[in-house]
PDB file of C-alpha atoms and ligand atoms in Angstrom:
ATOM      1  CA  UNK D   1      92.091  84.942 133.794  1.00 60.00           C
ATOM      2  CA  UNK D   2      91.826  81.642 131.923  1.00 70.00           C
ATOM      3  CA  UNK D   3      92.579  81.901 128.205  1.00 86.00           C
ATOM      4  CA  UNK D   4      89.617  82.777 126.026  1.00 94.00           C
ATOM      5  CA  UNK D   5      91.195  80.770 123.219  1.00 92.00           C
ATOM      6  CA  UNK D   6      89.432  77.701 124.609  1.00 93.00           C
ATOM      7  CA  UNK D   7      85.794  77.365 123.443  1.00 95.00           C
ATOM      8  CA  UNK D   8      84.225  76.808 126.893  1.00 96.00           C
ATOM      9  CA  UNK D   9      85.853  79.975 128.299  1.00 96.00           C
ATOM     10  CA  UNK D  10      84.620  82.060 125.386  1.00 97.00           C
ATOM     11  CA  UNK D  11      81.125  80.574 125.722  1.00 97.00           C
ATOM     12  CA  UNK D  12      81.124  81.267 129.501  1.00 97.00           C
ATOM     13  CA  UNK D  13      81.934  84.952 129.053  1.00 97.00           C
ATOM     14  CA  UNK D  14      79.445  85.373 126.214  1.00 97.00           C
ATOM     15  CA  UNK D  15      76.729  83.811 128.387  1.00 98.00           C
ATOM     16  CA  UNK D  16      77.660  85.893 131.420  1.00 98.00           C
ATOM     17  CA  UNK D  17      77.021  89.075 129.403  1.00 98.00           C
ATOM     18  CA  UNK D  18      74.134  87.591 127.322  1.00 98.00           C
ATOM     19  CA  UNK D  19      76.106  88.693 124.285  1.00 98.00           C
ATOM     20  CA  UNK D  20      74.289  88.573 120.948  1.00 97.00           C
ATOM     21  CA  UNK D  21      76.499  88.270 117.844  1.00 97.00           C
ATOM     22  CA  UNK D  22      76.156  91.107 115.350  1.00 96.00           C
ATOM     23  CA  UNK D  23      76.404  89.660 111.862  1.00 93.00           C
ATOM     24  CA  UNK D  24      76.795  93.144 110.390  1.00 96.00           C
ATOM     25  CA  UNK D  25      80.088  93.529 112.295  1.00 98.00           C
ATOM     26  CA  UNK D  26      81.599  90.265 110.999  1.00 97.00           C
ATOM     27  CA  UNK D  27      81.896  88.772 114.466  1.00 98.00           C
ATOM     28  CA  UNK D  28      83.612  85.381 114.425  1.00 98.00           C
ATOM     29  CA  UNK D  29      85.639  84.911 117.574  1.00 98.00           C
ATOM     30  CA  UNK D  30      88.801  82.852 117.461  1.00 98.00           C
ATOM     31  CA  UNK D  31      88.850  79.817 119.747  1.00 97.00           C
ATOM     32  CA  UNK D  32      92.072  77.990 118.981  1.00 97.00           C
ATOM     33  CA  UNK D  33      95.213  78.500 121.045  1.00 97.00           C
ATOM     34  CA  UNK D  34      97.477  77.008 118.323  1.00 97.00           C
ATOM     35  CA  UNK D  35      96.241  79.547 115.780  1.00 98.00           C
ATOM     36  CA  UNK D  36      96.690  82.358 118.315  1.00 97.00           C
ATOM     37  CA  UNK D  37     100.291  81.239 118.945  1.00 97.00           C
ATOM     38  CA  UNK D  38     100.907  81.058 115.193  1.00 98.00           C
ATOM     39  CA  UNK D  39      99.680  84.627 114.736  1.00 98.00           C
ATOM     40  CA  UNK D  40     101.952  85.820 117.557  1.00 97.00           C
ATOM     41  CA  UNK D  41     104.963  84.015 116.021  1.00 97.00           C
ATOM     42  CA  UNK D  42     104.255  85.432 112.571  1.00 98.00           C
ATOM     43  CA  UNK D  43     103.850  88.973 113.904  1.00 98.00           C
ATOM     44  CA  UNK D  44     107.121  88.649 115.889  1.00 98.00           C
ATOM     45  CA  UNK D  45     105.820  90.795 118.739  1.00 97.00           C
ATOM     46  CA  UNK D  46     108.429  91.959 121.254  1.00 96.00           C
ATOM     47  CA  UNK D  47     108.420  94.200 124.335  1.00 97.00           C
ATOM     48  CA  UNK D  48     109.588  97.060 122.063  1.00 96.00           C
ATOM     49  CA  UNK D  49     106.392  96.963 120.018  1.00 97.00           C
ATOM     50  CA  UNK D  50     103.321  99.116 120.002  1.00 98.00           C
ATOM     51  CA  UNK D  51     100.550  97.038 118.413  1.00 98.00           C
ATOM     52  CA  UNK D  52      97.282  98.236 116.937  1.00 98.00           C
ATOM     53  CA  UNK D  53      94.585  95.572 117.031  1.00 98.00           C
ATOM     54  CA  UNK D  54      91.489  96.085 114.885  1.00 98.00           C
ATOM     55  CA  UNK D  55      88.359  94.446 116.301  1.00 98.00           C
ATOM     56  CA  UNK D  56      89.423  92.856 119.608  1.00 98.00           C
ATOM     57  CA  UNK D  57      86.012  91.169 120.110  1.00 98.00           C
ATOM     58  CA  UNK D  58      86.022  89.798 123.666  1.00 98.00           C
ATOM     59  CA  UNK D  59      89.792  90.319 123.948  1.00 98.00           C
ATOM     60  CA  UNK D  60      91.069  86.824 123.125  1.00 98.00           C
ATOM     61  CA  UNK D  61      93.994  87.918 120.947  1.00 98.00           C
ATOM     62  CA  UNK D  62      94.371  91.153 122.904  1.00 98.00           C
ATOM     63  CA  UNK D  63      95.444  89.135 125.958  1.00 98.00           C
ATOM     64  CA  UNK D  64      98.150  87.396 123.908  1.00 97.00           C
ATOM     65  CA  UNK D  65      99.295  90.747 122.516  1.00 98.00           C
ATOM     66  CA  UNK D  66      99.293  92.421 125.941  1.00 98.00           C
ATOM     67  CA  UNK D  67     101.556  89.662 127.312  1.00 97.00           C
ATOM     68  CA  UNK D  68     104.109  90.189 124.539  1.00 97.00           C
ATOM     69  CA  UNK D  69     104.004  93.843 123.459  1.00 98.00           C
ATOM     70  CA  UNK D  70     104.953  97.072 125.227  1.00 98.00           C
ATOM     71  CA  UNK D  71     101.640  98.636 124.365  1.00 98.00           C
ATOM     72  CA  UNK D  72      98.402  97.647 122.636  1.00 98.00           C
ATOM     73  CA  UNK D  73      95.742  99.936 121.188  1.00 98.00           C
ATOM     74  CA  UNK D  74      92.580  97.983 120.358  1.00 98.00           C
ATOM     75  CA  UNK D  75      89.822  99.541 118.238  1.00 98.00           C
ATOM     76  CA  UNK D  76      86.357  97.989 118.623  1.00 98.00           C
ATOM     77  CA  UNK D  77      83.155  99.305 117.022  1.00 98.00           C
ATOM     78  CA  UNK D  78      80.602  97.308 119.074  1.00 98.00           C
ATOM     79  CA  UNK D  79      79.821  99.122 122.330  1.00 98.00           C
ATOM     80  CA  UNK D  80      78.309  95.915 123.778  1.00 98.00           C
ATOM     81  CA  UNK D  81      81.821  94.447 123.815  1.00 98.00           C
ATOM     82  CA  UNK D  82      83.338  97.262 125.863  1.00 98.00           C
ATOM     83  CA  UNK D  83      82.208  96.030 129.331  1.00 98.00           C
ATOM     84  CA  UNK D  84      83.379  92.523 128.386  1.00 98.00           C
ATOM     85  CA  UNK D  85      86.797  93.889 127.356  1.00 98.00           C
ATOM     86  CA  UNK D  86      86.997  95.787 130.670  1.00 98.00           C
ATOM     87  CA  UNK D  87      86.716  92.457 132.459  1.00 97.00           C
ATOM     88  CA  UNK D  88      88.899  90.294 130.188  1.00 98.00           C
ATOM     89  CA  UNK D  89      91.688  92.897 129.990  1.00 98.00           C
ATOM     90  CA  UNK D  90      91.529  94.084 133.627  1.00 97.00           C
ATOM     91  CA  UNK D  91      94.892  92.483 134.426  1.00 97.00           C
ATOM     92  CA  UNK D  92      96.777  94.547 131.804  1.00 98.00           C
ATOM     93  CA  UNK D  93      97.826  98.161 132.196  1.00 98.00           C
ATOM     94  CA  UNK D  94      99.354  98.334 128.703  1.00 98.00           C
ATOM     95  CA  UNK D  95      96.080  98.104 126.732  1.00 98.00           C
ATOM     96  CA  UNK D  96      93.904 100.994 125.570  1.00 98.00           C
ATOM     97  CA  UNK D  97      90.513 100.124 124.103  1.00 98.00           C
ATOM     98  CA  UNK D  98      88.923 102.660 121.754  1.00 98.00           C
ATOM     99  CA  UNK D  99      85.224 102.262 121.023  1.00 98.00           C
ATOM    100  CA  UNK D 100      85.448 103.511 117.424  1.00 98.00           C
ATOM    101  CA  UNK D 101      84.880 102.557 113.809  1.00 98.00           C
ATOM    102  CA  UNK D 102      88.390 101.912 112.493  1.00 98.00           C
ATOM    103  CA  UNK D 103      87.451 103.279 109.065  1.00 97.00           C
ATOM    104  CA  UNK D 104      86.535 106.639 110.586  1.00 97.00           C
ATOM    105  CA  UNK D 105      89.476 106.838 112.954  1.00 97.00           C
ATOM    106  CA  UNK D 106      92.579 108.906 112.195  1.00 97.00           C
ATOM    107  CA  UNK D 107      95.121 106.130 112.737  1.00 97.00           C
ATOM    108  CA  UNK D 108      98.033 108.468 112.027  1.00 97.00           C
ATOM    109  CA  UNK D 109      96.955 110.511 115.064  1.00 97.00           C
ATOM    110  CA  UNK D 110      96.615 107.354 117.187  1.00 97.00           C
ATOM    111  CA  UNK D 111     100.144 106.269 116.221  1.00 97.00           C
ATOM    112  CA  UNK D 112     101.418 109.777 116.959  1.00 97.00           C
ATOM    113  CA  UNK D 113      99.810 109.745 120.417  1.00 96.00           C
ATOM    114  CA  UNK D 114     100.630 106.182 121.434  1.00 95.00           C
ATOM    115  CA  UNK D 115     104.015 105.642 119.744  1.00 96.00           C
ATOM    116  CA  UNK D 116     105.358 109.155 118.977  1.00 96.00           C
ATOM    117  CA  UNK D 117     104.648 108.543 115.298  1.00 96.00           C
ATOM    118  CA  UNK D 118     107.052 105.576 115.145  1.00 97.00           C
ATOM    119  CA  UNK D 119     106.151 102.402 113.253  1.00 98.00           C
ATOM    120  CA  UNK D 120     103.543 100.119 114.794  1.00 98.00           C
ATOM    121  CA  UNK D 121     102.542  96.542 114.033  1.00 98.00           C
ATOM    122  CA  UNK D 122      98.936  95.864 113.118  1.00 98.00           C
ATOM    123  CA  UNK D 123      97.621  92.488 114.233  1.00 98.00           C
ATOM    124  CA  UNK D 124      93.991  91.462 113.818  1.00 98.00           C
ATOM    125  CA  UNK D 125      91.386  88.890 113.077  1.00 98.00           C
ATOM    126  CA  UNK D 126      89.701  91.267 110.660  1.00 98.00           C
ATOM    127  CA  UNK D 127      85.962  91.730 110.149  1.00 96.00           C
ATOM    128  CA  UNK D 128      85.718  90.189 106.650  1.00 95.00           C
ATOM    129  CA  UNK D 129      83.115  92.624 105.296  1.00 95.00           C
ATOM    130  CA  UNK D 130      85.687  95.450 105.354  1.00 97.00           C
ATOM    131  CA  UNK D 131      89.045  93.690 104.912  1.00 96.00           C
ATOM    132  CA  UNK D 132      89.993  95.492 101.699  1.00 94.00           C
ATOM    133  CA  UNK D 133      89.079  99.042 102.811  1.00 95.00           C
ATOM    134  CA  UNK D 134      90.976  98.518 106.090  1.00 97.00           C
ATOM    135  CA  UNK D 135      94.148  97.274 104.376  1.00 95.00           C
ATOM    136  CA  UNK D 136      93.976  99.905 101.635  1.00 91.00           C
ATOM    137  CA  UNK D 137      93.428 102.743 104.049  1.00 92.00           C
ATOM    138  CA  UNK D 138      96.375 101.664 106.244  1.00 95.00           C
ATOM    139  CA  UNK D 139      98.662 101.805 103.217  1.00 93.00           C
ATOM    140  CA  UNK D 140      97.174 104.743 101.298  1.00 90.00           C
ATOM    141  CA  UNK D 141      97.125 106.971 104.369  1.00 93.00           C
ATOM    142  CA  UNK D 142     100.757 106.048 104.993  1.00 93.00           C
ATOM    143  CA  UNK D 143     100.138 104.967 108.586  1.00 96.00           C
ATOM    144  CA  UNK D 144     103.654 104.247 109.961  1.00 97.00           C
ATOM    145  CA  UNK D 145     103.728 100.436 109.851  1.00 96.00           C
ATOM    146  CA  UNK D 146     106.296  97.701 110.254  1.00 97.00           C
ATOM    147  CA  UNK D 147     103.938  94.917 109.362  1.00 98.00           C
ATOM    148  CA  UNK D 148     100.300  93.887 109.174  1.00 98.00           C
ATOM    149  CA  UNK D 149      99.547  90.328 110.339  1.00 98.00           C
ATOM    150  CA  UNK D 150      95.901  89.560 109.835  1.00 98.00           C
ATOM    151  CA  UNK D 151      93.326  86.814 109.569  1.00 98.00           C
ATOM    152  CA  UNK D 152      91.363  87.246 106.352  1.00 98.00           C
ATOM    153  CA  UNK D 153      89.107  85.191 104.122  1.00 98.00           C
ATOM    154  CA  UNK D 154      91.306  82.572 102.381  1.00 98.00           C
ATOM    155  CA  UNK D 155      90.293  83.839  98.962  1.00 97.00           C
ATOM    156  CA  UNK D 156      91.334  87.395  99.876  1.00 98.00           C
ATOM    157  CA  UNK D 157      94.745  86.135 101.037  1.00 98.00           C
ATOM    158  CA  UNK D 158      95.102  84.445  97.640  1.00 97.00           C
ATOM    159  CA  UNK D 159      94.196  87.701  95.880  1.00 97.00           C
ATOM    160  CA  UNK D 160      96.832  89.598  97.826  1.00 97.00           C
ATOM    161  CA  UNK D 161      99.520  87.178  96.645  1.00 97.00           C
ATOM    162  CA  UNK D 162      98.321  86.669  93.056  1.00 97.00           C
ATOM    163  CA  UNK D 163     100.359  87.591  89.971  1.00 96.00           C
ATOM    164  CA  UNK D 164      99.456  88.500  86.335  1.00 95.00           C
ATOM    165  CA  UNK D 165      97.112  86.219  84.358  1.00 84.00           C
ATOM    166  CA  UNK D 166      95.725  84.555  87.489  1.00 92.00           C
ATOM    167  CA  UNK D 167      91.957  84.864  88.064  1.00 93.00           C
ATOM    168  CA  UNK D 168      92.689  86.221  91.533  1.00 95.00           C
ATOM    169  CA  UNK D 169      94.940  89.018  90.228  1.00 96.00           C
ATOM    170  CA  UNK D 170      93.477  92.475  90.630  1.00 95.00           C
ATOM    171  CA  UNK D 171      93.753  95.945  92.119  1.00 94.00           C
ATOM    172  CA  UNK D 172      94.185  94.512  95.638  1.00 95.00           C
ATOM    173  CA  UNK D 173      97.122  92.291  94.534  1.00 97.00           C
ATOM    174  CA  UNK D 174      98.923  95.244  92.958  1.00 97.00           C
ATOM    175  CA  UNK D 175      98.261  97.639  95.826  1.00 95.00           C
ATOM    176  CA  UNK D 176      99.405  95.159  98.474  1.00 97.00           C
ATOM    177  CA  UNK D 177     102.487  94.164  96.456  1.00 97.00           C
ATOM    178  CA  UNK D 178     103.442  97.811  95.893  1.00 97.00           C
ATOM    179  CA  UNK D 179     103.557  98.486  99.625  1.00 96.00           C
ATOM    180  CA  UNK D 180     104.456  95.147 101.187  1.00 97.00           C
ATOM    181  CA  UNK D 181     105.727  91.602 100.847  1.00 97.00           C
ATOM    182  CA  UNK D 182     102.769  89.209 101.408  1.00 97.00           C
ATOM    183  CA  UNK D 183     103.250  85.763 102.979  1.00 98.00           C
ATOM    184  CA  UNK D 184     100.472  83.368 104.001  1.00 97.00           C
ATOM    185  CA  UNK D 185     101.504  81.878 107.331  1.00 97.00           C
ATOM    186  CA  UNK D 186      98.535  79.611 108.133  1.00 97.00           C
ATOM    187  CA  UNK D 187      95.293  78.293 106.729  1.00 98.00           C
ATOM    188  CA  UNK D 188      92.546  78.282 109.334  1.00 98.00           C
ATOM    189  CA  UNK D 189      89.374  76.153 109.041  1.00 98.00           C
ATOM    190  CA  UNK D 190      85.898  77.418 110.104  1.00 98.00           C
ATOM    191  CA  UNK D 191      85.837  75.249 113.248  1.00 98.00           C
ATOM    192  CA  UNK D 192      88.450  77.520 114.881  1.00 98.00           C
ATOM    193  CA  UNK D 193      85.793  80.225 115.363  1.00 98.00           C
ATOM    194  CA  UNK D 194      82.536  80.848 117.242  1.00 97.00           C
ATOM    195  CA  UNK D 195      80.290  81.196 115.308  1.00 97.00           C
ATOM    196  CA  UNK D 196      81.811  79.307 112.371  1.00 97.00           C
ATOM    197  CA  UNK D 197      82.232  81.434 109.237  1.00 96.00           C
ATOM    198  CA  UNK D 198      80.964  80.020 105.923  1.00 95.00           C
ATOM    199  CA  UNK D 199      84.392  80.409 104.327  1.00 96.00           C
ATOM    200  CA  UNK D 200      87.934  79.252 104.994  1.00 98.00           C
ATOM    201  CA  UNK D 201      90.379  81.734 106.504  1.00 98.00           C
ATOM    202  CA  UNK D 202      94.094  82.408 106.304  1.00 98.00           C
ATOM    203  CA  UNK D 203      96.614  84.383 108.291  1.00 98.00           C
ATOM    204  CA  UNK D 204      98.698  86.640 106.065  1.00 98.00           C
ATOM    205  CA  UNK D 205     101.667  88.741 107.029  1.00 98.00           C
ATOM    206  CA  UNK D 206     102.344  91.880 104.978  1.00 98.00           C
ATOM    207  CA  UNK D 207     105.827  93.210 105.647  1.00 98.00           C
ATOM    208  CA  UNK D 208     106.015  96.843 104.650  1.00 96.00           C
ATOM    209  CA  UNK D 209     108.806  97.678 102.170  1.00 96.00           C
ATOM    210  CA  UNK D 210     111.222 100.348 103.292  1.00 93.00           C
ATOM    211  CA  UNK D 211     111.843 101.145  99.635  1.00 94.00           C
ATOM    212  CA  UNK D 212     109.010 100.545  97.200  1.00 94.00           C
ATOM    213  CA  UNK D 213     109.765  97.859  94.590  1.00 96.00           C
ATOM    214  CA  UNK D 214     108.956 100.293  91.738  1.00 97.00           C
ATOM    215  CA  UNK D 215     109.606 104.023  91.412  1.00 96.00           C
ATOM    216  CA  UNK D 216     106.674 106.139  90.259  1.00 97.00           C
ATOM    217  CA  UNK D 217     106.437 109.863  89.611  1.00 96.00           C
ATOM    218  CA  UNK D 218     102.819 109.999  90.765  1.00 95.00           C
ATOM    219  CA  UNK D 219     101.455 107.332  93.127  1.00 94.00           C
ATOM    220  CA  UNK D 220      97.866 108.578  92.701  1.00 93.00           C
ATOM    221  CA  UNK D 221      98.095 108.146  88.940  1.00 96.00           C
ATOM    222  CA  UNK D 222      99.499 104.609  89.335  1.00 96.00           C
ATOM    223  CA  UNK D 223      96.518 103.591  91.466  1.00 94.00           C
ATOM    224  CA  UNK D 224      93.999 105.385  89.254  1.00 95.00           C
ATOM    225  CA  UNK D 225      95.327 103.403  86.254  1.00 97.00           C
ATOM    226  CA  UNK D 226      95.213 100.134  88.203  1.00 96.00           C
ATOM    227  CA  UNK D 227      91.640 100.781  89.353  1.00 94.00           C
ATOM    228  CA  UNK D 228      90.549 101.713  85.823  1.00 96.00           C
ATOM    229  CA  UNK D 229      92.176  98.557  84.411  1.00 96.00           C
ATOM    230  CA  UNK D 230      90.344  96.225  86.788  1.00 95.00           C
ATOM    231  CA  UNK D 231      87.023  98.098  86.866  1.00 92.00           C
ATOM    232  CA  UNK D 232      86.633  96.975  83.277  1.00 87.00           C
ATOM    233  CA  UNK D 233      88.649  93.817  83.482  1.00 85.00           C
ATOM    234  CA  UNK D 234      87.501  92.224  80.202  1.00 89.00           C
ATOM    235  CA  UNK D 235      88.237  95.343  78.135  1.00 95.00           C
ATOM    236  CA  UNK D 236      91.568  96.265  76.618  1.00 97.00           C
ATOM    237  CA  UNK D 237      93.702  98.474  78.829  1.00 97.00           C
ATOM    238  CA  UNK D 238      93.568 101.317  76.282  1.00 97.00           C
ATOM    239  CA  UNK D 239      89.749 101.243  76.390  1.00 97.00           C
ATOM    240  CA  UNK D 240      89.450 100.937  80.181  1.00 97.00           C
ATOM    241  CA  UNK D 241      91.816 103.842  80.803  1.00 97.00           C
ATOM    242  CA  UNK D 242      90.357 106.120  78.128  1.00 97.00           C
ATOM    243  CA  UNK D 243      86.800 105.357  79.407  1.00 96.00           C
ATOM    244  CA  UNK D 244      87.655 106.059  83.062  1.00 96.00           C
ATOM    245  CA  UNK D 245      85.742 109.169  84.186  1.00 95.00           C
ATOM    246  CA  UNK D 246      88.506 110.333  86.539  1.00 94.00           C
ATOM    247  CA  UNK D 247      91.290 110.079  83.921  1.00 96.00           C
ATOM    248  CA  UNK D 248      91.785 112.234  80.832  1.00 95.00           C
ATOM    249  CA  UNK D 249      93.917 110.113  78.523  1.00 97.00           C
ATOM    250  CA  UNK D 250      92.763 109.340  74.990  1.00 97.00           C
ATOM    251  CA  UNK D 251      92.853 105.829  73.602  1.00 97.00           C
ATOM    252  CA  UNK D 252      95.613 106.949  71.200  1.00 97.00           C
ATOM    253  CA  UNK D 253      97.794 108.260  74.026  1.00 97.00           C
ATOM    254  CA  UNK D 254      97.484 105.002  75.962  1.00 97.00           C
ATOM    255  CA  UNK D 255      98.043 102.882  72.844  1.00 97.00           C
ATOM    256  CA  UNK D 256     101.150 104.872  71.979  1.00 97.00           C
ATOM    257  CA  UNK D 257     102.578 104.394  75.497  1.00 97.00           C
ATOM    258  CA  UNK D 258     101.850 100.635  75.361  1.00 98.00           C
ATOM    259  CA  UNK D 259     103.514 100.256  71.982  1.00 97.00           C
ATOM    260  CA  UNK D 260     106.568 102.189  73.222  1.00 96.00           C
ATOM    261  CA  UNK D 261     106.716  99.675  76.066  1.00 97.00           C
ATOM    262  CA  UNK D 262     106.650  96.876  73.466  1.00 97.00           C
ATOM    263  CA  UNK D 263     103.233  95.707  74.630  1.00 97.00           C
ATOM    264  CA  UNK D 264     100.317  94.882  72.361  1.00 97.00           C
ATOM    265  CA  UNK D 265      97.872  97.751  71.777  1.00 96.00           C
ATOM    266  CA  UNK D 266      95.081  95.313  72.732  1.00 96.00           C
ATOM    267  CA  UNK D 267      96.637  94.041  75.955  1.00 97.00           C
ATOM    268  CA  UNK D 268      94.372  93.745  79.014  1.00 96.00           C
ATOM    269  CA  UNK D 269      95.307  95.122  82.423  1.00 96.00           C
ATOM    270  CA  UNK D 270      95.351  91.639  83.944  1.00 95.00           C
ATOM    271  CA  UNK D 271      98.456  90.819  81.849  1.00 96.00           C
ATOM    272  CA  UNK D 272     100.596  93.662  83.221  1.00 97.00           C
ATOM    273  CA  UNK D 273     103.013  93.292  86.115  1.00 97.00           C
ATOM    274  CA  UNK D 274     103.401  95.954  88.799  1.00 98.00           C
ATOM    275  CA  UNK D 275     106.608  97.082  87.043  1.00 98.00           C
ATOM    276  CA  UNK D 276     104.690  97.523  83.760  1.00 98.00           C
ATOM    277  CA  UNK D 277     101.881  99.505  85.437  1.00 98.00           C
ATOM    278  CA  UNK D 278     104.558 101.716  87.009  1.00 98.00           C
ATOM    279  CA  UNK D 279     106.286 102.214  83.637  1.00 98.00           C
ATOM    280  CA  UNK D 280     102.947 103.047  81.982  1.00 98.00           C
ATOM    281  CA  UNK D 281     102.089 105.524  84.709  1.00 98.00           C
ATOM    282  CA  UNK D 282     105.491 107.211  84.349  1.00 97.00           C
ATOM    283  CA  UNK D 283     105.020 107.494  80.571  1.00 97.00           C
ATOM    284  CA  UNK D 284     101.558 108.989  80.918  1.00 96.00           C
ATOM    285  CA  UNK D 285     102.617 111.354  83.695  1.00 93.00           C
ATOM    286  CA  UNK D 286     103.266 114.776  82.255  1.00 74.00           C
TER     287      UNK D 286
HETATM  288  N1  SAM U   1      89.690  89.678 117.608  1.00 58.40           N
HETATM  289  C1  SAM U   1      88.521  88.902 117.979  1.00 58.40           C
HETATM  290  C2  SAM U   1      88.839  87.436 117.870  1.00 58.40           C
HETATM  291  O1  SAM U   1      89.793  87.109 117.170  1.00 58.40           O
HETATM  292  O2  SAM U   1      88.156  86.623 118.462  1.00 58.40           O
HETATM  293  C3  SAM U   1      87.301  89.262 117.143  1.00 58.40           C
HETATM  294  C4  SAM U   1      87.458  89.181 115.635  1.00 58.40           C
HETATM  295  S1  SAM U   1      85.952  89.385 114.736  1.00 58.40           S
HETATM  296  C5  SAM U   1      86.353  88.520 113.246  1.00 58.40           C
HETATM  297  C6  SAM U   1      86.000  91.063 114.149  1.00 58.40           C
HETATM  298  C7  SAM U   1      85.854  92.134 115.214  1.00 58.40           C
HETATM  299  O3  SAM U   1      85.898  93.420 114.571  1.00 58.40           O
HETATM  300  C8  SAM U   1      84.533  92.107 115.960  1.00 58.40           C
HETATM  301  O4  SAM U   1      84.775  92.247 117.332  1.00 58.40           O
HETATM  302  C9  SAM U   1      83.741  93.300 115.420  1.00 58.40           C
HETATM  303  O5  SAM U   1      82.815  93.842 116.332  1.00 58.40           O
HETATM  304  C10 SAM U   1      84.888  94.262 115.101  1.00 58.40           C
HETATM  305  N2  SAM U   1      84.568  95.275 114.066  1.00 58.40           N
HETATM  306  C11 SAM U   1      83.734  95.155 113.002  1.00 58.40           C
HETATM  307  N3  SAM U   1      83.713  96.276 112.280  1.00 58.40           N
HETATM  308  C12 SAM U   1      84.573  97.144 112.863  1.00 58.40           C
HETATM  309  C13 SAM U   1      84.960  98.482 112.595  1.00 58.40           C
HETATM  310  N4  SAM U   1      84.478  99.143 111.530  1.00 58.40           N
HETATM  311  N5  SAM U   1      85.831  99.101 113.432  1.00 58.40           N
HETATM  312  C14 SAM U   1      86.318  98.417 114.520  1.00 58.40           C
HETATM  313  N6  SAM U   1      85.983  97.146 114.828  1.00 58.40           N
HETATM  314  C15 SAM U   1      85.125  96.510 114.024  1.00 58.40           C
END
């Protein structure tokens, strides 16, 4: 079948099935073969790999993945796309399409079934309305991953890479940087999609660390502190943590830990590095 990465081929298949775009599913289909090649290069897919694709759409990137990987599992929520995928992926016997909501799916079970629990690569042009929950759930649920190479909103890619004191720095930056090394591999303008999104996009590769860059006694506490710090971003860290309903530290306890770390008692969370959040969490962990 002719590549769907060319606009007229995508338009032809959409017309054949009278497909109507669902805005609520963040449907912006990629129509640029150079960008598709760039994603494949960044993801370094080989015949050894089992790849999980989130949101295959009409199967444009799935075809590229199927050519390069040993196996592809593609998870698509929109049932109207399933007959289209049956046609566009008919030539490949190494692709399984699951008509599911990725946020409700037990991806650990999928990896167990399709790759005996060994590490997979996630590759996707993500639906932008749920980028953060998808990325967070992959990491927090400890899905066995080698890397995650995904198209996201440009601003979200910037947040993932941001460091202390930057306006883009937040809970997502710290969570991503705890689990993985982020690298933006391409900026992608709106005209590479049908329909065109209102925002710029970027391809980011997150390479999972084999050993985390910081050692923490309690990962849940680390992330609870980070969330508390950025839920009340303009407040001092001691106030945000002591006000957090799910945490039971007093302002004095937090202040004491900060002072022991040679930080100001009035410091804000946005000034702390990942290492400092880890040190704080270890001090507060009883
Ligand atoms: N991969 C295709 C491409 O690059 O042309 C489509 C990408 S489009 C940005 C996002 C895709 O994710 C759509 O096909 C959409 O239906 C699907 N999607 C949206 N929400 C989803 C969810 N919760 N679970 C699985 N797929 C979802």
